[in-house]
CSV table of C-alpha atoms in Angstrom, one decimal:
chain,number,residue,atom,x,y,z
A,1,VAL,CA,96.9,164.4,65.7
A,2,LEU,CA,100.0,166.0,64.2
A,3,GLY,CA,103.2,164.4,65.5
A,4,ALA,CA,101.4,161.6,67.4
A,5,GLU,CA,103.3,158.3,67.6
A,6,PRO,CA,101.7,155.6,65.4
A,7,ALA,CA,99.5,153.1,67.4
A,8,SER,CA,101.6,150.2,66.0
A,9,ALA,CA,104.8,151.7,67.4
A,10,GLN,CA,103.1,152.3,70.8
A,11,THR,CA,102.0,148.7,70.7
A,12,ASN,CA,105.5,147.4,69.9
A,13,VAL,CA,107.0,149.4,72.8
A,14,SER,CA,104.4,148.3,75.2
A,15,SER,CA,104.8,144.6,74.1
A,16,PHE,CA,108.5,144.8,74.6
A,17,PHE,CA,108.4,146.2,78.0
A,18,SER,CA,105.8,143.8,79.1
A,19,LYS,CA,108.4,141.1,78.6
A,20,VAL,CA,111.1,142.9,80.5
A,21,GLU,CA,111.6,142.5,84.3
A,22,PHE,CA,113.1,145.4,86.2
A,23,SER,CA,114.6,144.3,89.5
A,24,GLY,CA,117.2,145.2,92.1
A,25,LEU,CA,117.9,145.9,95.7
A,26,VAL,CA,119.3,148.4,98.3
A,27,ASP,CA,121.6,146.7,100.9
A,28,ALA,CA,123.1,148.5,103.9
A,29,TYR,CA,124.8,147.2,107.0
A,30,TYR,CA,126.7,147.9,110.2
A,31,THR,CA,129.4,145.4,111.5
A,32,TYR,CA,131.3,145.4,114.7
A,33,ASN,CA,134.5,143.2,114.9
A,34,PHE,CA,135.3,142.4,118.5
A,35,ASN,CA,139.0,142.2,117.6
A,36,GLU,CA,138.6,146.0,117.2
A,37,PRO,CA,140.7,146.7,114.1
A,38,LYS,CA,141.2,150.3,113.1
A,39,THR,CA,137.8,151.8,112.4
A,40,GLY,CA,137.0,151.6,108.7
A,41,SER,CA,139.6,148.9,108.0
A,42,PHE,CA,138.8,145.6,106.4
A,43,THR,CA,137.7,142.5,108.4
A,44,PRO,CA,140.0,139.6,107.5
A,45,LEU,CA,138.6,136.8,105.3
A,46,ARG,CA,135.4,138.7,104.5
A,47,ASN,CA,134.4,139.9,101.1
A,48,PHE,CA,131.3,142.1,101.3
A,49,ASP,CA,130.7,142.7,105.0
A,50,VAL,CA,134.2,144.2,105.3
A,51,LYS,CA,134.0,147.5,107.2
A,52,HIS,CA,134.4,147.5,111.0
A,53,ASN,CA,132.4,149.9,113.2
A,54,GLN,CA,130.7,152.0,110.6
A,55,PHE,CA,127.5,152.0,108.6
A,56,SER,CA,128.2,151.0,105.0
A,57,LEU,CA,126.3,150.9,101.7
A,58,SER,CA,127.0,147.4,100.5
A,59,LEU,CA,125.1,147.3,97.3
A,60,LEU,CA,122.7,149.3,95.1
A,61,GLU,CA,121.6,147.2,92.2
A,62,PHE,CA,119.4,147.7,89.2
A,63,ALA,CA,118.8,145.0,86.6
A,64,MET,CA,116.9,144.5,83.4
A,65,SER,CA,116.2,141.1,82.0
A,66,LYS,CA,114.2,139.4,79.2
A,67,PRO,CA,114.5,135.6,79.1
A,68,ALA,CA,114.9,133.8,75.8
A,69,VAL,CA,112.0,131.4,75.5
A,70,LYS,CA,110.4,129.2,72.8
A,71,ASP,CA,108.0,131.9,71.6
A,72,ASP,CA,110.5,134.8,71.8
A,73,VAL,CA,114.0,133.3,71.2
A,74,VAL,CA,116.2,136.4,71.8
A,75,GLY,CA,116.8,137.7,75.3
A,76,PHE,CA,119.2,139.6,77.5
A,77,ARG,CA,120.2,140.6,81.0
A,78,PHE,CA,122.0,143.7,82.3
A,79,ASP,CA,122.8,144.3,86.0
A,80,LEU,CA,124.2,147.6,87.2
A,81,GLN,CA,125.9,147.7,90.7
A,82,TYR,CA,127.2,150.4,93.0
A,83,GLY,CA,128.7,150.3,96.5
A,84,GLN,CA,131.3,148.2,98.3
A,85,THR,CA,130.0,144.9,96.9
A,86,ALA,CA,130.4,146.2,93.3
A,87,GLN,CA,134.0,147.4,94.0
A,88,ILE,CA,135.0,144.0,95.4
A,89,PHE,CA,133.0,141.8,93.1
A,90,ASN,CA,134.2,143.5,89.9
A,91,SER,CA,137.8,144.1,90.9
A,92,ASP,CA,139.6,143.3,87.6
A,93,PRO,CA,143.4,143.8,87.2
A,94,LEU,CA,143.1,143.3,83.4
A,95,ASP,CA,140.4,145.9,82.7
A,96,ASN,CA,141.3,149.0,84.7
A,97,ASN,CA,137.8,148.8,86.2
A,98,ASN,CA,136.0,149.7,83.0
A,99,LEU,CA,133.2,147.3,84.0
A,100,LEU,CA,133.3,148.2,87.7
A,101,ASN,CA,129.6,148.9,87.9
A,102,VAL,CA,128.4,146.0,85.6
A,103,GLN,CA,127.8,142.8,87.5
A,104,GLN,CA,126.7,140.9,84.4
A,105,ALA,CA,125.6,141.7,80.8
A,106,TYR,CA,124.8,139.0,78.3
A,107,ILE,CA,122.8,138.1,75.3
A,108,SER,CA,120.6,135.0,75.3
A,109,TYR,CA,119.3,132.8,72.4
A,110,PHE,CA,116.9,129.9,72.7
A,111,ALA,CA,117.4,127.2,70.1
A,112,PRO,CA,114.4,124.9,69.6
A,113,VAL,CA,116.4,121.7,70.0
A,114,GLY,CA,114.7,118.9,72.0
A,115,GLY,CA,113.5,120.5,75.3
A,116,GLY,CA,115.3,123.7,74.5
A,117,LEU,CA,118.9,124.7,74.3
A,118,THR,CA,119.8,128.2,75.7
A,119,PHE,CA,123.0,130.1,74.8
A,120,ASP,CA,124.4,133.1,76.7
A,121,VAL,CA,127.3,135.2,75.6
A,122,GLY,CA,128.9,138.0,77.7
A,123,LYS,CA,129.6,138.5,81.4
A,124,PHE,CA,127.7,136.4,83.9
A,125,VAL,CA,127.9,135.4,87.5
A,126,THR,CA,129.5,132.0,88.2
A,127,PRO,CA,127.4,128.9,88.6
A,128,ILE,CA,129.8,127.8,91.3
A,129,GLY,CA,128.6,127.5,94.9
A,130,MET,CA,125.5,127.5,97.1
A,131,GLU,CA,125.4,131.3,97.6
A,132,PRO,CA,124.2,134.0,95.1
A,133,THR,CA,125.8,137.4,95.1
A,134,GLU,CA,122.7,139.3,96.4
A,135,ALA,CA,122.2,139.1,100.2
A,136,ASN,CA,118.5,138.7,100.0
A,137,LEU,CA,118.9,135.5,98.0
A,138,ASN,CA,121.0,133.9,100.8
A,139,ASN,CA,119.9,132.7,104.2
A,140,ASN,CA,123.0,134.4,105.9
A,141,TYR,CA,124.2,137.9,105.4
A,142,SER,CA,128.0,137.2,105.4
A,143,ARG,CA,129.4,134.9,102.8
A,144,ALA,CA,131.1,131.6,103.5
A,145,PHE,CA,134.8,131.1,102.8
A,146,LEU,CA,133.9,128.9,99.8
A,147,TYR,CA,132.2,131.9,98.2
A,148,ALA,CA,134.7,134.6,99.3
A,149,LEU,CA,137.7,132.6,98.1
A,150,GLY,CA,136.2,131.2,94.9
A,151,PRO,CA,135.2,132.6,91.5
A,152,TYR,CA,132.6,135.4,91.3
A,153,TYR,CA,132.1,135.8,87.6
A,154,HIS,CA,133.2,134.8,84.1
A,155,VAL,CA,133.3,136.3,80.6
A,156,GLY,CA,132.6,134.0,77.7
A,157,ALA,CA,129.8,131.7,76.4
A,158,ARG,CA,127.7,129.1,78.1
A,159,ALA,CA,124.9,126.8,77.2
A,160,SER,CA,122.1,125.0,79.1
A,161,TYR,CA,120.0,122.1,78.0
A,162,ALA,CA,117.0,120.7,79.9
A,163,VAL,CA,117.0,116.9,79.2
A,164,ASN,CA,113.7,116.6,81.1
A,165,SER,CA,112.2,117.9,84.4
A,166,LYS,CA,114.8,116.0,86.4
A,167,VAL,CA,118.0,116.5,84.5
A,168,THR,CA,119.7,119.7,83.2
A,169,LEU,CA,123.1,119.9,81.5
A,170,GLY,CA,125.3,122.9,81.3
A,171,ALA,CA,128.7,123.9,79.7
A,172,MET,CA,130.7,127.1,79.4
A,173,LEU,CA,133.9,128.3,77.6
A,174,VAL,CA,135.3,131.4,79.4
A,175,ASN,CA,138.4,133.6,79.7
A,176,GLY,CA,138.9,132.5,83.3
A,177,TRP,CA,138.0,133.7,86.8
A,178,ASN,CA,137.1,137.2,87.9
A,179,ALA,CA,138.6,139.0,84.9
A,180,THR,CA,136.9,140.4,81.8
A,181,GLY,CA,139.9,139.7,79.7
A,182,ASP,CA,142.3,136.7,79.7
A,183,ASN,CA,145.7,136.7,81.5
A,184,ASN,CA,147.0,133.9,79.2
A,185,SER,CA,146.3,132.4,75.8
A,186,GLY,CA,144.2,129.5,77.1
A,187,LYS,CA,140.6,129.2,78.0
A,188,SER,CA,138.8,127.6,80.9
A,189,VAL,CA,136.0,125.0,80.4
A,190,GLY,CA,133.2,124.4,82.7
A,191,VAL,CA,130.5,121.6,82.8
A,192,SER,CA,127.6,121.2,85.1
A,193,LEU,CA,124.9,118.5,85.9
A,194,THR,CA,121.7,119.3,87.8
A,195,LEU,CA,119.6,116.4,89.1
A,196,VAL,CA,116.2,116.7,90.7
A,197,PRO,CA,115.3,113.1,91.7
A,198,SER,CA,112.4,114.3,93.8
A,199,SER,CA,110.7,117.5,94.8
A,200,LYS,CA,112.7,117.4,98.1
A,201,VAL,CA,116.2,116.8,96.7
A,202,THR,CA,118.4,118.9,94.2
A,203,VAL,CA,122.0,117.9,93.4
A,204,ILE,CA,124.2,120.2,91.3
A,205,GLN,CA,127.8,119.2,90.3
A,206,ASN,CA,130.0,121.8,88.7
A,207,LEU,CA,133.6,121.3,87.3
A,208,VAL,CA,135.8,124.1,86.0
A,209,TYR,CA,139.2,123.3,84.3
A,210,GLY,CA,141.8,125.5,82.7
A,211,PRO,CA,144.9,127.7,83.1
A,212,GLU,CA,144.4,130.6,85.5
A,213,GLN,CA,147.9,132.0,86.0
A,214,THR,CA,149.3,135.0,84.2
A,215,ASP,CA,151.2,134.1,80.9
A,216,ASN,CA,151.1,130.4,81.9
A,217,THR,CA,149.0,127.8,80.0
A,218,ASP,CA,151.0,124.8,81.2
A,219,ASP,CA,149.6,124.7,84.7
A,220,LYS,CA,145.9,124.0,84.9
A,221,ARG,CA,143.5,124.5,87.7
A,222,THR,CA,140.7,122.0,88.5
A,223,TYR,CA,137.8,123.2,90.6
A,224,SER,CA,135.1,120.7,91.7
A,225,ASP,CA,131.9,122.1,93.3
A,226,THR,CA,129.2,119.9,94.7
A,227,ASN,CA,125.9,121.2,96.0
A,228,VAL,CA,123.0,119.3,97.7
A,229,VAL,CA,119.7,121.0,98.7
A,230,LEU,CA,117.1,119.2,100.9
A,231,THR,CA,113.6,120.4,101.5
A,232,LEU,CA,112.9,119.0,105.0
A,233,SER,CA,109.4,120.5,105.2
A,234,PRO,CA,107.3,123.1,103.4
A,235,LYS,CA,109.3,125.7,105.3
A,236,ALA,CA,112.6,124.2,106.5
A,237,SER,CA,115.6,123.4,104.2
A,238,ALA,CA,119.2,122.3,104.5
A,239,GLY,CA,122.1,122.4,102.2
A,240,LEU,CA,125.7,121.2,101.7
A,241,ASN,CA,128.4,122.7,99.6
A,242,TYR,CA,131.7,120.8,99.1
A,243,VAL,CA,134.7,122.2,97.1
A,244,TYR,CA,137.9,120.5,96.1
A,245,ALA,CA,140.5,122.5,94.0
A,246,LYS,CA,144.0,121.9,92.8
A,247,ASP,CA,146.6,123.8,90.8
A,248,SER,CA,150.4,124.0,90.5
A,249,ILE,CA,152.9,126.7,90.8
A,250,ALA,CA,156.3,126.3,89.2
A,251,GLY,CA,155.6,122.6,89.0
A,252,ASP,CA,154.7,122.2,92.7
A,253,GLY,CA,151.1,120.9,93.2
A,254,ILE,CA,148.8,122.8,95.6
A,255,ASN,CA,145.3,122.1,96.7
A,256,TRP,CA,142.5,123.3,99.0
A,257,GLN,CA,139.1,122.1,100.0
A,258,GLY,CA,136.2,123.0,102.1
A,259,ILE,CA,132.7,122.1,103.2
A,260,ALA,CA,129.8,124.3,104.3
A,261,LEU,CA,126.5,123.1,105.9
A,262,TYR,CA,123.4,125.3,105.8
A,263,PHE,CA,120.0,125.2,107.6
A,264,ASN,CA,117.0,127.5,107.4
A,265,GLN,CA,114.0,127.3,109.8
A,266,PRO,CA,111.2,129.8,109.8
A,267,CYS,CA,110.1,130.4,113.4
A,268,GLN,CA,107.0,132.5,112.7
A,269,ARG,CA,105.4,133.9,109.7
A,270,HIS,CA,108.0,136.6,109.1
A,271,VAL,CA,110.9,135.4,111.3
A,272,ALA,CA,113.6,132.8,110.5
A,273,LEU,CA,116.8,131.4,111.9
A,274,SER,CA,119.7,130.3,109.7
A,275,PRO,CA,122.8,128.6,111.1
A,276,ARG,CA,125.8,127.8,109.0
A,277,PHE,CA,129.0,125.8,109.8
A,278,GLU,CA,132.0,125.6,107.6
A,279,MET,CA,135.5,124.0,107.5
A,280,PHE,CA,138.1,125.2,105.0
A,281,ASP,CA,141.5,123.4,104.6
A,282,ASP,CA,144.0,125.7,102.8
A,283,GLN,CA,147.0,123.4,103.4
A,284,ASP,CA,149.3,125.3,101.0
A,285,GLY,CA,148.1,128.8,101.8
A,286,PHE,CA,147.1,129.5,98.2
A,287,ALA,CA,143.5,130.6,98.7
A,288,SER,CA,143.6,132.5,102.1
A,289,GLY,CA,147.3,133.6,102.0
A,290,ALA,CA,148.4,131.3,104.8
A,291,ALA,CA,148.7,127.6,105.3
A,292,GLN,CA,145.9,126.9,107.8
A,293,LYS,CA,142.7,125.1,108.6
A,294,LEU,CA,139.8,127.6,109.0
A,295,ASN,CA,136.4,127.2,110.6
A,296,GLU,CA,133.4,129.5,110.9
A,297,PHE,CA,130.0,129.4,112.6
A,298,THR,CA,127.3,131.9,111.7
A,299,MET,CA,123.9,132.4,113.1
A,300,THR,CA,121.5,134.7,111.3
A,301,ALA,CA,118.1,135.9,112.5
A,302,GLU,CA,115.9,137.4,109.8
A,303,MET,CA,112.7,139.4,110.0
A,304,LYS,CA,110.7,140.3,106.9
A,305,HIS,CA,108.3,143.2,106.7
A,306,PRO,CA,105.2,142.6,104.6
A,307,GLN,CA,106.2,145.6,102.4
A,308,GLY,CA,109.6,144.2,101.5
A,309,LEU,CA,112.1,145.3,104.1
A,310,ILE,CA,114.5,142.5,105.3
A,311,LEU,CA,116.2,143.0,108.6
A,312,ARG,CA,119.0,140.7,109.7
A,313,ALA,CA,121.0,140.4,112.8
A,314,GLU,CA,124.0,138.1,112.6
A,315,TYR,CA,126.7,136.7,114.9
A,316,ARG,CA,129.8,135.0,113.3
A,317,ARG,CA,132.9,133.4,114.7
A,318,ASP,CA,135.9,132.6,112.5
A,319,TRP,CA,138.8,130.6,113.9
A,320,SER,CA,142.1,129.1,112.6
A,321,ASP,CA,144.6,126.6,113.7
A,322,ILE,CA,147.3,129.3,113.5
A,323,GLU,CA,147.4,132.9,114.8
A,324,TYR,CA,146.0,134.5,111.6
A,325,PHE,CA,144.0,137.3,113.2
A,326,THR,CA,145.1,140.2,115.4
A,327,LYS,CA,143.7,142.3,118.2
A,328,GLY,CA,145.8,145.4,118.7
A,329,ASP,CA,149.4,144.2,118.9
A,330,GLU,CA,148.4,140.6,119.8
A,331,SER,CA,148.0,137.7,117.4
A,332,ARG,CA,144.8,135.7,117.7
A,333,LYS,CA,143.4,132.5,116.4
A,334,ASN,CA,139.9,133.8,116.1
A,335,GLN,CA,137.6,136.8,115.4
A,336,ASN,CA,134.0,137.4,116.4
A,337,THR,CA,131.7,139.9,114.6
A,338,PHE,CA,128.1,141.1,114.9
A,339,THR,CA,126.3,142.6,112.0
A,340,VAL,CA,122.9,144.3,111.4
A,341,ALA,CA,121.8,144.5,107.8
A,342,PHE,CA,118.9,146.3,106.1
A,343,ILE,CA,117.9,145.0,102.7
A,344,VAL,CA,115.0,146.0,100.3
A,345,PRO,CA,114.7,144.0,97.1
A,346,PHE,CA,112.2,145.0,94.4
A,347,SER,CA,110.9,143.6,91.1
A,348,SER,CA,108.4,144.8,88.5
A,349,LYS,CA,107.0,141.2,88.3
A,350,SER,CA,106.2,140.8,92.0
């Protein structure tokens, strides 16, 4: 047939797209803060569930990914984001928001060394912490202080090597935290170790070190992140995330640390309860903006519809040892919020 595409070209296109996964989600929520800030204003110490007393589109995400594997060594990932989460996640003082809607974009290469050495170059989400960016991948809807006040993404290069089924090593060389460019002439280095001693225990240790202050390569930041995940039964799981960080400003040492405890227990086939408790000690006020000891307790109830809809109802209480919060003209040591969230994830491979 005149103008028909050659069968070989059709086969190549079909073969390529058969290896690519298309995925994403739509995430909307309503939050009520009982301290009753001005409608539409931000809730203190939250990063994504930020708006009080209004329905909000948190995230619209669409991703394309093709893993780099032994038989097809070149891969890529590209995630587009829109909504409040995208604006907060990708806030970048060095880039004028040119990548506001790009959560991550990187090229992958699989080197046939030992069990396989994978390289990624570009922008990628941080390996730090227990909680991913997407709400459907977390047990709770709101994020812990450890996530909200830590790194979100990096730009640079990273490598991962699976020593065996129980040990994986990782390393990265990046511009820094939450900036596509670099605010100084130095680079930050990260290393990670993942241990899976049994099918019920996973331990991940991350360490990031480097200069993070503008036009300053003398002061270095150290960020240690420890994660432990326990499978208590075929359905129930528990987790622990501990962070210790230190830096210096004008020669004065500062540090902060925190610990979060997680639990997830399905109650019925499509219903689960997930409590979380967290303590965060910001003794120098560097992370939260005030010298204080913070705590939070969150209880999330989740219902999953067989066709993919995730409905969550969440109560959360934040409290401090100082009067950090406000209600009207009064200073408060706590805030309480209630959130209802609607999430629909999708994938071409499911």
